[in-house]
mmCIF file of C-alpha atoms in Angstrom:
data_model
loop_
_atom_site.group_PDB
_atom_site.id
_atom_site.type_symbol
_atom_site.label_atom_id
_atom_site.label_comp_id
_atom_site.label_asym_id
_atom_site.label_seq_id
_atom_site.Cartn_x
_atom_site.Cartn_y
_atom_site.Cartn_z
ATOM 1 C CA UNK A 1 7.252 -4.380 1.900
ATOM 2 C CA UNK A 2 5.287 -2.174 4.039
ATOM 3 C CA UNK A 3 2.268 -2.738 5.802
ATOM 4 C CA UNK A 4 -0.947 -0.324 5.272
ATOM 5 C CA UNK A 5 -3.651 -0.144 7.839
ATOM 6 C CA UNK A 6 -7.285 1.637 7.299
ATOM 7 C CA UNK A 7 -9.287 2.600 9.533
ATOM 8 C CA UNK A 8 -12.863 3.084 9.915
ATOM 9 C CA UNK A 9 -14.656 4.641 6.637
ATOM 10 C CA UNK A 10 -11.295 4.270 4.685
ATOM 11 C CA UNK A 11 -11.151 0.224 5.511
ATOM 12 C CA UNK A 12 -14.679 -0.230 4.657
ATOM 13 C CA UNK A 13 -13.971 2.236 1.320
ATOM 14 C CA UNK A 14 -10.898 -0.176 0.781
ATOM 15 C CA UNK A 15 -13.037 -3.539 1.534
ATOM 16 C CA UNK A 16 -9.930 -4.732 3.860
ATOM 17 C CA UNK A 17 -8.445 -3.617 7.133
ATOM 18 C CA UNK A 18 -4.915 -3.495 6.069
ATOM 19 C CA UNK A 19 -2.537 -4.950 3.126
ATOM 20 C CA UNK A 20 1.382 -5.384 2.020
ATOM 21 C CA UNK A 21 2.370 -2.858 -0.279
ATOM 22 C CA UNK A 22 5.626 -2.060 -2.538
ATOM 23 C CA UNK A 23 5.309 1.347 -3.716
ATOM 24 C CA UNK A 24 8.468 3.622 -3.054
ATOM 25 C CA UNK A 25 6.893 6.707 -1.929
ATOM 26 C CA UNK A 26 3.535 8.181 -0.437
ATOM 27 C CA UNK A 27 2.077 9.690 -4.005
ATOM 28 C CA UNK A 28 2.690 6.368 -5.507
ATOM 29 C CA UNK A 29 0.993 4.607 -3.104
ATOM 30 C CA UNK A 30 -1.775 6.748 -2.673
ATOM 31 C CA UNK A 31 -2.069 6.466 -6.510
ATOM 32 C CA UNK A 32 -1.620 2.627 -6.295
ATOM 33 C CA UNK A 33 -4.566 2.267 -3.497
ATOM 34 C CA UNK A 34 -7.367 4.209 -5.485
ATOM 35 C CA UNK A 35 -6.503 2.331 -8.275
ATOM 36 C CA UNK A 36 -7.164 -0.862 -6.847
ATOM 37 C CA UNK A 37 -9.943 0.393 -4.383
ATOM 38 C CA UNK A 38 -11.540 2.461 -6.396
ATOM 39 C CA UNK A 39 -14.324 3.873 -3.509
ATOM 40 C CA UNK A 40 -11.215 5.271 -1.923
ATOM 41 C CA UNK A 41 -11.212 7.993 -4.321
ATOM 42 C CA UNK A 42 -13.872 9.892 -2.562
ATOM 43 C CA UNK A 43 -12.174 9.486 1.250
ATOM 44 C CA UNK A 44 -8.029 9.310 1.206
ATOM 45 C CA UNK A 45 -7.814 12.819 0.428
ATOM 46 C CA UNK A 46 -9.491 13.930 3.102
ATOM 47 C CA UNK A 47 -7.332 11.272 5.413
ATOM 48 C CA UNK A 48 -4.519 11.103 7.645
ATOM 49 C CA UNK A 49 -1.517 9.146 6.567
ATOM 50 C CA UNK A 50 0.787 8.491 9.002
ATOM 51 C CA UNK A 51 4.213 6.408 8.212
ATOM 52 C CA UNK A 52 6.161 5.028 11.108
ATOM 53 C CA UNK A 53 3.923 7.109 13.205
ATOM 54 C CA UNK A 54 4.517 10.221 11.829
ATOM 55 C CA UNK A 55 2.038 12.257 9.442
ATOM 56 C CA UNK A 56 3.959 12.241 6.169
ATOM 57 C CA UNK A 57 3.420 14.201 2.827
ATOM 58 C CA UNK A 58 3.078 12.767 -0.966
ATOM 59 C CA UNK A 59 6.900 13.339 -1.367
ATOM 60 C CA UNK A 60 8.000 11.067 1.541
ATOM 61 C CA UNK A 61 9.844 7.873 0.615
ATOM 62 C CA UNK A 62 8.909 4.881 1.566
ATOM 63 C CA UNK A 63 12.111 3.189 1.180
ATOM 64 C CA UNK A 64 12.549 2.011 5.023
ATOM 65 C CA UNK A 65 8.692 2.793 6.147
ATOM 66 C CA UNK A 66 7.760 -0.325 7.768
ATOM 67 C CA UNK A 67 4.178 0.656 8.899
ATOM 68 C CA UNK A 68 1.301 3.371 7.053
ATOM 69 C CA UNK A 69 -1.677 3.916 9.243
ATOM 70 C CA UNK A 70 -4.816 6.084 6.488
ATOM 71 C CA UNK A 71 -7.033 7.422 9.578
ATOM 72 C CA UNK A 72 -10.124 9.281 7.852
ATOM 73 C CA UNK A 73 -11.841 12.296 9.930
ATOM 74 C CA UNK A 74 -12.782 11.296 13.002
ATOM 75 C CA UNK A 75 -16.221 13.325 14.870
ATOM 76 C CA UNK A 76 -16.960 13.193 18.555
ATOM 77 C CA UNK A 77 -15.391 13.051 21.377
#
């Protein structure tokens, strides 16, 4: 299992701050989310996904990820 966190716009879009998930790679879960969340449609692919810390692309397994932080666009400073 790994554990996804949202932040700001994308954990109010979800409707909770973070969740276990199962999915074995990025697309899937990004796929997975938006299909249970459906008002994240509009704001993941604009947002950061970082896995283990590191920002990760569709393709990246998540075979051993034990942590996925989806950070939308942040403004300010």
């Amino acid at each position: 299992m790994t554990r996804v966190r949202y932040f700001a716009a994308a954990a109010e879009a979800a409707g909770v701050d973070a969740e276990e998930r199962h999915e074995a790679s990025l697309e899937a879960l990004r796929a997975a989310v938006v299909a249970e969340h459906p008002a994240l449609a509009d704001i993941l692919p604009r947002c950061a996904v970082m896995v283990d810390g590191v920002r990760s692309d569709d393709d990246r397994s998540l075979d051993d990820a034990q942590l996925i932080d989806v950070l939308p666009p942040f403004a300010g400073g």
